[in-house]
Tab-separated table of C-alpha atoms and ligand atoms in Angstrom:
chain	number	residue	atom	x	y	z
A	83	UNK	CA	18.270	-16.689	1.488
A	84	UNK	CA	16.749	-13.042	1.321
A	85	UNK	CA	16.908	-11.175	-1.933
A	86	UNK	CA	16.334	-7.389	-2.371
A	87	UNK	CA	13.732	-6.027	-4.656
A	88	UNK	CA	13.350	-2.208	-5.441
A	89	UNK	CA	10.217	-0.845	-6.866
A	90	UNK	CA	10.293	2.602	-8.382
A	91	UNK	CA	7.538	4.460	-10.071
A	92	UNK	CA	8.684	6.857	-12.702
A	93	UNK	CA	9.204	10.505	-11.876
A	94	UNK	CA	6.498	13.111	-12.604
A	95	UNK	CA	5.610	13.044	-16.288
A	96	UNK	CA	4.430	15.567	-18.493
A	97	UNK	CA	1.094	14.407	-18.340
A	98	UNK	CA	1.015	13.886	-14.558
A	99	UNK	CA	1.852	17.661	-14.370
A	100	UNK	CA	-1.182	18.462	-16.795
A	101	UNK	CA	-3.505	15.914	-14.977
A	102	UNK	CA	-4.144	13.821	-17.915
A	103	UNK	CA	-4.941	10.083	-17.956
A	104	UNK	CA	-2.065	8.482	-19.508
A	105	UNK	CA	-1.676	4.934	-19.573
A	106	UNK	CA	0.365	3.513	-22.670
A	107	UNK	CA	0.755	7.209	-24.179
A	108	UNK	CA	4.671	7.740	-24.264
A	109	UNK	CA	5.182	10.874	-22.348
A	110	UNK	CA	8.424	11.991	-20.929
A	111	UNK	CA	9.431	13.228	-17.557
A	112	UNK	CA	9.210	16.921	-16.521
A	113	UNK	CA	12.138	18.759	-14.828
A	114	UNK	CA	10.701	17.830	-11.531
A	115	UNK	CA	10.460	14.136	-12.602
A	116	UNK	CA	14.095	14.165	-13.658
A	117	UNK	CA	15.238	15.543	-10.222
A	118	UNK	CA	12.721	12.973	-8.282
A	119	UNK	CA	14.423	10.257	-10.365
A	120	UNK	CA	17.995	11.409	-9.633
A	121	UNK	CA	17.077	11.540	-5.994
A	122	UNK	CA	15.792	8.153	-5.917
A	123	UNK	CA	19.379	6.901	-7.077
A	124	UNK	CA	20.759	8.861	-4.300
A	125	UNK	CA	18.608	7.276	-1.730
A	126	UNK	CA	19.491	3.920	-3.044
A	127	UNK	CA	23.233	4.664	-2.862
A	128	UNK	CA	22.946	6.233	0.634
A	129	UNK	CA	21.026	3.250	1.837
A	130	UNK	CA	23.528	0.688	0.340
A	131	UNK	CA	20.690	-0.842	-1.680
A	132	UNK	CA	22.555	-1.162	-4.993
A	133	UNK	CA	20.667	-2.782	-7.957
A	134	UNK	CA	22.590	-5.669	-9.927
A	135	UNK	CA	19.978	-5.908	-12.750
A	136	UNK	CA	17.339	-3.498	-13.990
A	137	UNK	CA	13.779	-4.376	-15.117
A	138	UNK	CA	11.741	-1.680	-16.959
A	139	UNK	CA	8.652	-1.218	-19.048
A	140	UNK	CA	8.964	-0.162	-22.506
A	141	UNK	CA	7.684	3.281	-21.834
A	142	UNK	CA	10.152	6.342	-21.942
A	143	UNK	CA	9.230	7.752	-18.512
A	144	UNK	CA	10.158	4.374	-16.860
A	145	UNK	CA	13.378	4.075	-18.788
A	146	UNK	CA	14.219	7.627	-18.227
A	147	UNK	CA	13.700	7.318	-14.568
A	148	UNK	CA	15.853	4.266	-14.392
A	149	UNK	CA	18.679	6.005	-16.320
A	150	UNK	CA	18.673	8.878	-13.985
A	151	UNK	CA	18.448	6.836	-10.907
A	152	UNK	CA	21.099	4.523	-11.728
A	153	UNK	CA	23.307	7.413	-12.796
A	154	UNK	CA	23.162	8.893	-9.286
A	155	UNK	CA	23.873	5.485	-7.813
A	156	UNK	CA	26.877	4.962	-10.226
A	157	UNK	CA	25.180	1.802	-11.547
A	158	UNK	CA	24.470	2.676	-15.240
A	159	UNK	CA	26.480	-0.409	-16.293
A	160	UNK	CA	23.991	-3.099	-14.976
A	161	UNK	CA	22.060	-5.409	-17.302
A	162	UNK	CA	18.639	-4.160	-18.496
A	163	UNK	CA	15.628	-6.099	-19.406
A	164	UNK	CA	12.470	-4.280	-20.751
A	165	UNK	CA	8.878	-5.676	-21.136
A	166	UNK	CA	5.548	-4.184	-22.252
A	167	UNK	CA	4.148	-6.460	-19.326
A	168	UNK	CA	5.706	-3.701	-16.952
A	169	UNK	CA	3.778	-0.972	-18.910
A	170	UNK	CA	1.337	1.183	-17.024
A	171	UNK	CA	-2.307	-0.090	-17.128
A	172	UNK	CA	-3.932	0.696	-20.651
A	173	UNK	CA	-6.317	3.368	-19.648
A	174	UNK	CA	-8.508	2.762	-22.815
A	175	UNK	CA	-10.703	5.564	-24.038
A	176	UNK	CA	-9.727	7.763	-21.041
A	177	UNK	CA	-6.103	8.206	-22.341
A	178	UNK	CA	-5.483	11.946	-23.150
A	179	UNK	CA	-8.679	13.068	-21.034
A	180	UNK	CA	-8.360	15.445	-18.252
A	181	UNK	CA	-8.810	13.823	-14.722
A	182	UNK	CA	-10.548	16.934	-13.190
A	183	UNK	CA	-13.066	17.341	-16.184
A	184	UNK	CA	-13.841	13.497	-16.139
A	185	UNK	CA	-14.556	13.701	-12.694
A	186	UNK	CA	-16.910	16.441	-13.191
A	187	UNK	CA	-18.501	15.090	-16.290
A	188	UNK	CA	-18.873	11.517	-14.840
A	189	UNK	CA	-19.234	11.881	-11.208
A	190	UNK	CA	-17.256	10.353	-8.239
A	191	UNK	CA	-18.489	6.870	-8.355
A	192	UNK	CA	-17.783	6.385	-12.149
A	193	UNK	CA	-14.497	8.114	-11.892
A	194	UNK	CA	-13.301	6.077	-8.873
A	195	UNK	CA	-14.574	2.915	-10.519
A	196	UNK	CA	-12.467	3.451	-13.617
A	197	UNK	CA	-9.404	4.614	-11.720
A	198	UNK	CA	-9.322	2.270	-8.714
A	199	UNK	CA	-11.915	-0.743	-9.014
A	200	UNK	CA	-10.134	-4.127	-9.550
A	201	UNK	CA	-12.046	-5.392	-12.509
A	202	UNK	CA	-13.963	-2.694	-14.340
A	203	UNK	CA	-12.098	-1.417	-17.434
A	204	UNK	CA	-12.746	2.054	-18.915
A	205	UNK	CA	-14.310	1.827	-22.441
A	206	UNK	CA	-11.831	0.590	-25.100
A	207	UNK	CA	-9.713	2.992	-27.166
A	208	UNK	CA	-10.380	3.081	-30.817
A	209	UNK	CA	-7.374	1.985	-32.921
A	210	UNK	CA	-7.864	5.340	-35.024
A	211	UNK	CA	-7.572	7.437	-32.033
A	212	UNK	CA	-4.367	9.688	-31.896
A	213	UNK	CA	-3.726	8.281	-28.316
A	214	UNK	CA	-3.925	4.560	-29.619
A	215	UNK	CA	-0.616	2.325	-29.813
A	216	UNK	CA	-1.941	0.377	-32.747
A	217	UNK	CA	0.689	1.513	-35.080
A	218	UNK	CA	3.565	1.745	-32.563
A	219	UNK	CA	6.498	-0.577	-33.766
A	220	UNK	CA	7.444	-1.384	-30.081
A	221	UNK	CA	4.262	-3.649	-29.915
A	222	UNK	CA	4.678	-5.313	-33.234
A	223	UNK	CA	5.459	-8.550	-31.677
A	224	UNK	CA	2.465	-8.656	-29.222
A	225	UNK	CA	-0.390	-7.981	-31.637
A	226	UNK	CA	-2.709	-10.534	-30.235
A	227	UNK	CA	-2.136	-9.391	-26.606
A	228	UNK	CA	-2.098	-5.470	-27.228
A	229	UNK	CA	-4.692	-4.211	-25.073
A	230	UNK	CA	-7.364	-1.445	-25.924
A	231	UNK	CA	-8.235	-0.943	-22.418
A	232	UNK	CA	-7.331	-2.566	-19.069
A	233	UNK	CA	-8.482	-2.952	-15.470
A	234	UNK	CA	-6.091	-3.800	-12.706
A	235	UNK	CA	-7.187	-7.417	-12.951
A	236	UNK	CA	-5.904	-7.457	-16.590
A	237	UNK	CA	-2.818	-5.987	-15.288
A	238	UNK	CA	-2.156	-8.529	-12.652
A	239	UNK	CA	-2.766	-11.307	-15.322
A	240	UNK	CA	-0.203	-10.085	-17.822
A	241	UNK	CA	2.320	-8.898	-15.196
A	242	UNK	CA	2.487	-11.976	-13.002
A	243	UNK	CA	3.863	-14.440	-15.527
A	244	UNK	CA	6.745	-11.847	-16.093
A	245	UNK	CA	7.329	-11.676	-12.291
A	246	UNK	CA	7.439	-15.325	-11.931
A	247	UNK	CA	9.488	-16.172	-15.124
A	248	UNK	CA	11.957	-13.194	-15.507
A	249	UNK	CA	12.219	-11.153	-12.348
A	250	UNK	CA	12.022	-13.780	-9.660
A	251	UNK	CA	14.847	-15.990	-11.202
A	252	UNK	CA	16.984	-12.691	-11.070
A	253	UNK	CA	16.224	-12.236	-7.391
A	254	UNK	CA	16.804	-15.936	-6.348
A	255	UNK	CA	20.062	-15.996	-8.214
A	256	UNK	CA	21.291	-13.420	-5.785
A	257	UNK	CA	20.786	-10.213	-7.650
A	258	UNK	CA	19.426	-7.108	-6.154
A	259	UNK	CA	16.635	-6.084	-8.712
A	260	UNK	CA	15.373	-2.639	-9.518
A	261	UNK	CA	11.922	-2.664	-11.318
A	262	UNK	CA	11.058	0.741	-12.892
A	263	UNK	CA	7.532	0.820	-13.731
A	264	UNK	CA	4.245	2.679	-13.163
A	265	UNK	CA	1.339	3.661	-10.635
A	266	UNK	CA	-0.969	0.988	-11.802
A	267	UNK	CA	1.569	-1.602	-12.773
A	268	UNK	CA	3.264	-1.469	-9.433
A	269	UNK	CA	-0.107	-1.545	-7.631
A	270	UNK	CA	-0.611	-4.855	-9.254
A	271	UNK	CA	2.870	-6.260	-8.476
A	272	UNK	CA	2.446	-5.015	-4.754
A	273	UNK	CA	-0.897	-6.561	-4.462
A	274	UNK	CA	0.476	-9.917	-5.706
A	275	UNK	CA	3.598	-9.617	-3.494
A	276	UNK	CA	1.534	-8.719	-0.335
A	277	UNK	CA	-1.505	-10.547	-1.143
A	278	UNK	CA	-3.629	-7.496	-0.848
A	279	UNK	CA	-7.377	-8.175	-1.370
A	280	UNK	CA	-9.298	-7.073	-4.535
A	281	UNK	CA	-11.205	-4.544	-2.377
A	282	UNK	CA	-8.220	-3.232	-0.246
A	283	UNK	CA	-6.138	-2.636	-3.354
A	284	UNK	CA	-8.442	0.388	-4.130
A	285	UNK	CA	-6.804	2.330	-1.232
A	286	UNK	CA	-3.150	1.860	-2.369
A	287	UNK	CA	-1.404	4.794	-4.268
A	288	UNK	CA	2.105	4.705	-5.417
A	289	UNK	CA	3.961	8.036	-5.322
A	290	UNK	CA	6.256	9.265	-8.153
A	291	UNK	CA	10.038	8.649	-7.836
A	292	UNK	CA	10.210	6.964	-4.347
A	293	UNK	CA	12.138	3.680	-4.040
A	294	UNK	CA	10.033	1.020	-2.288
A	295	UNK	CA	12.204	-1.837	-0.980
A	296	UNK	CA	11.221	-5.608	-0.263
A	297	UNK	CA	13.384	-8.493	1.069
A	298	UNK	CA	11.875	-11.602	-0.768
A	299	UNK	CA	12.520	-15.181	-0.135
A	300	UNK	CA	13.348	-17.800	-2.712
A	301	UNK	CA	9.642	-18.411	-3.474
A	302	UNK	CA	9.079	-14.735	-4.004
A	303	UNK	CA	7.409	-14.158	-0.756
A	304	UNK	CA	8.378	-10.867	1.120
A	305	UNK	CA	9.368	-10.721	4.613
A	306	UNK	CA	6.895	-8.125	5.206
A	307	UNK	CA	5.277	-4.903	3.729
A	308	UNK	CA	7.585	-2.877	1.390
A	309	UNK	CA	9.607	-0.059	2.934
A	310	UNK	CA	9.973	3.351	1.341
A	311	UNK	CA	13.362	4.647	1.837
A	312	UNK	CA	11.989	8.056	2.455
A	313	UNK	CA	8.564	7.202	4.255
A	314	UNK	CA	7.462	10.817	4.975
A	315	UNK	CA	7.908	12.029	1.376
A	316	UNK	CA	6.387	8.908	0.028
A	317	UNK	CA	3.199	9.263	2.278
A	318	UNK	CA	2.812	12.797	0.934
A	319	UNK	CA	3.286	11.845	-2.741
A	320	UNK	CA	0.573	8.844	-2.233
A	321	UNK	CA	-1.621	11.339	-0.857
A	322	UNK	CA	-1.215	13.823	-3.946
A	323	UNK	CA	-1.995	10.827	-6.246
A	324	UNK	CA	-5.070	9.727	-4.315
A	325	UNK	CA	-6.367	13.392	-4.720
A	326	UNK	CA	-5.755	13.681	-8.449
A	327	UNK	CA	-8.776	15.286	-10.273
A	328	UNK	CA	-9.926	17.297	-7.261
B	245	3PG	O1	-1.732	6.478	-16.360
B	245	3PG	C1	-1.962	7.491	-15.774
B	245	3PG	O2	-2.714	8.590	-15.930
B	245	3PG	C2	-1.160	7.467	-14.260
B	245	3PG	O3	0.088	6.965	-14.600
B	245	3PG	C3	-1.812	6.653	-13.277
B	245	3PG	O4	-3.147	7.256	-13.195
B	245	3PG	P1	-4.091	7.125	-11.847
B	245	3PG	O5	-3.387	7.346	-10.776
B	245	3PG	O6	-5.058	7.785	-12.074
B	245	3PG	O7	-4.623	5.538	-11.941
């Protein structure tokens, strides 16, 4: 049996607009982000890919995106699961920094190593920083696992168990699953789904607000690469993400 999986990065956030490293900082959508999310839902409705269950991160921008998309698709009523395991990569001490200034200060090689290498995390964020989540009640139950920085490898390691234990059973149970998450948590999931190498994943950028659809078999293997419902807009959006900081 084939099962439908939809991956959706949140719409433009306030810090995407300001060009700041965000990670686990809980910023909201901009007006443009809200319309991207609503359009994503309209695309789902037009294509007849209607979610039966939603999995989101615990960050507001992904939750807002899901709500707006499901509203346009008239599916606000579906069951919802939320997990920190779908959160954006924790960007460590880069959280709150301007991407262009960081590029200028540290140079292209270091900037890209932090943004796109598979296994080099940025320096850890101090718990006393204003951008730390140390006192955030939503992470109270995961203290041993709450990161202070993460590379993409760390994200794969915390996300794949959630994929296997929580998302896959919904899919194989016959539900069309919508996952609303983030640029790097979705890069981690796409890497796992498509078997992309540690080196090649550096070249993959996920645009904001663009539904990416997979047909997945009962073992969780996709029938082919993901398909954007609006490929042209998705390519332009991915190019804009790749160019951030420049
Ligand atoms: O956390 C962030 O800053 C963005 O959501 C993703 O940023 P990146 O494309 O620079 O990794």
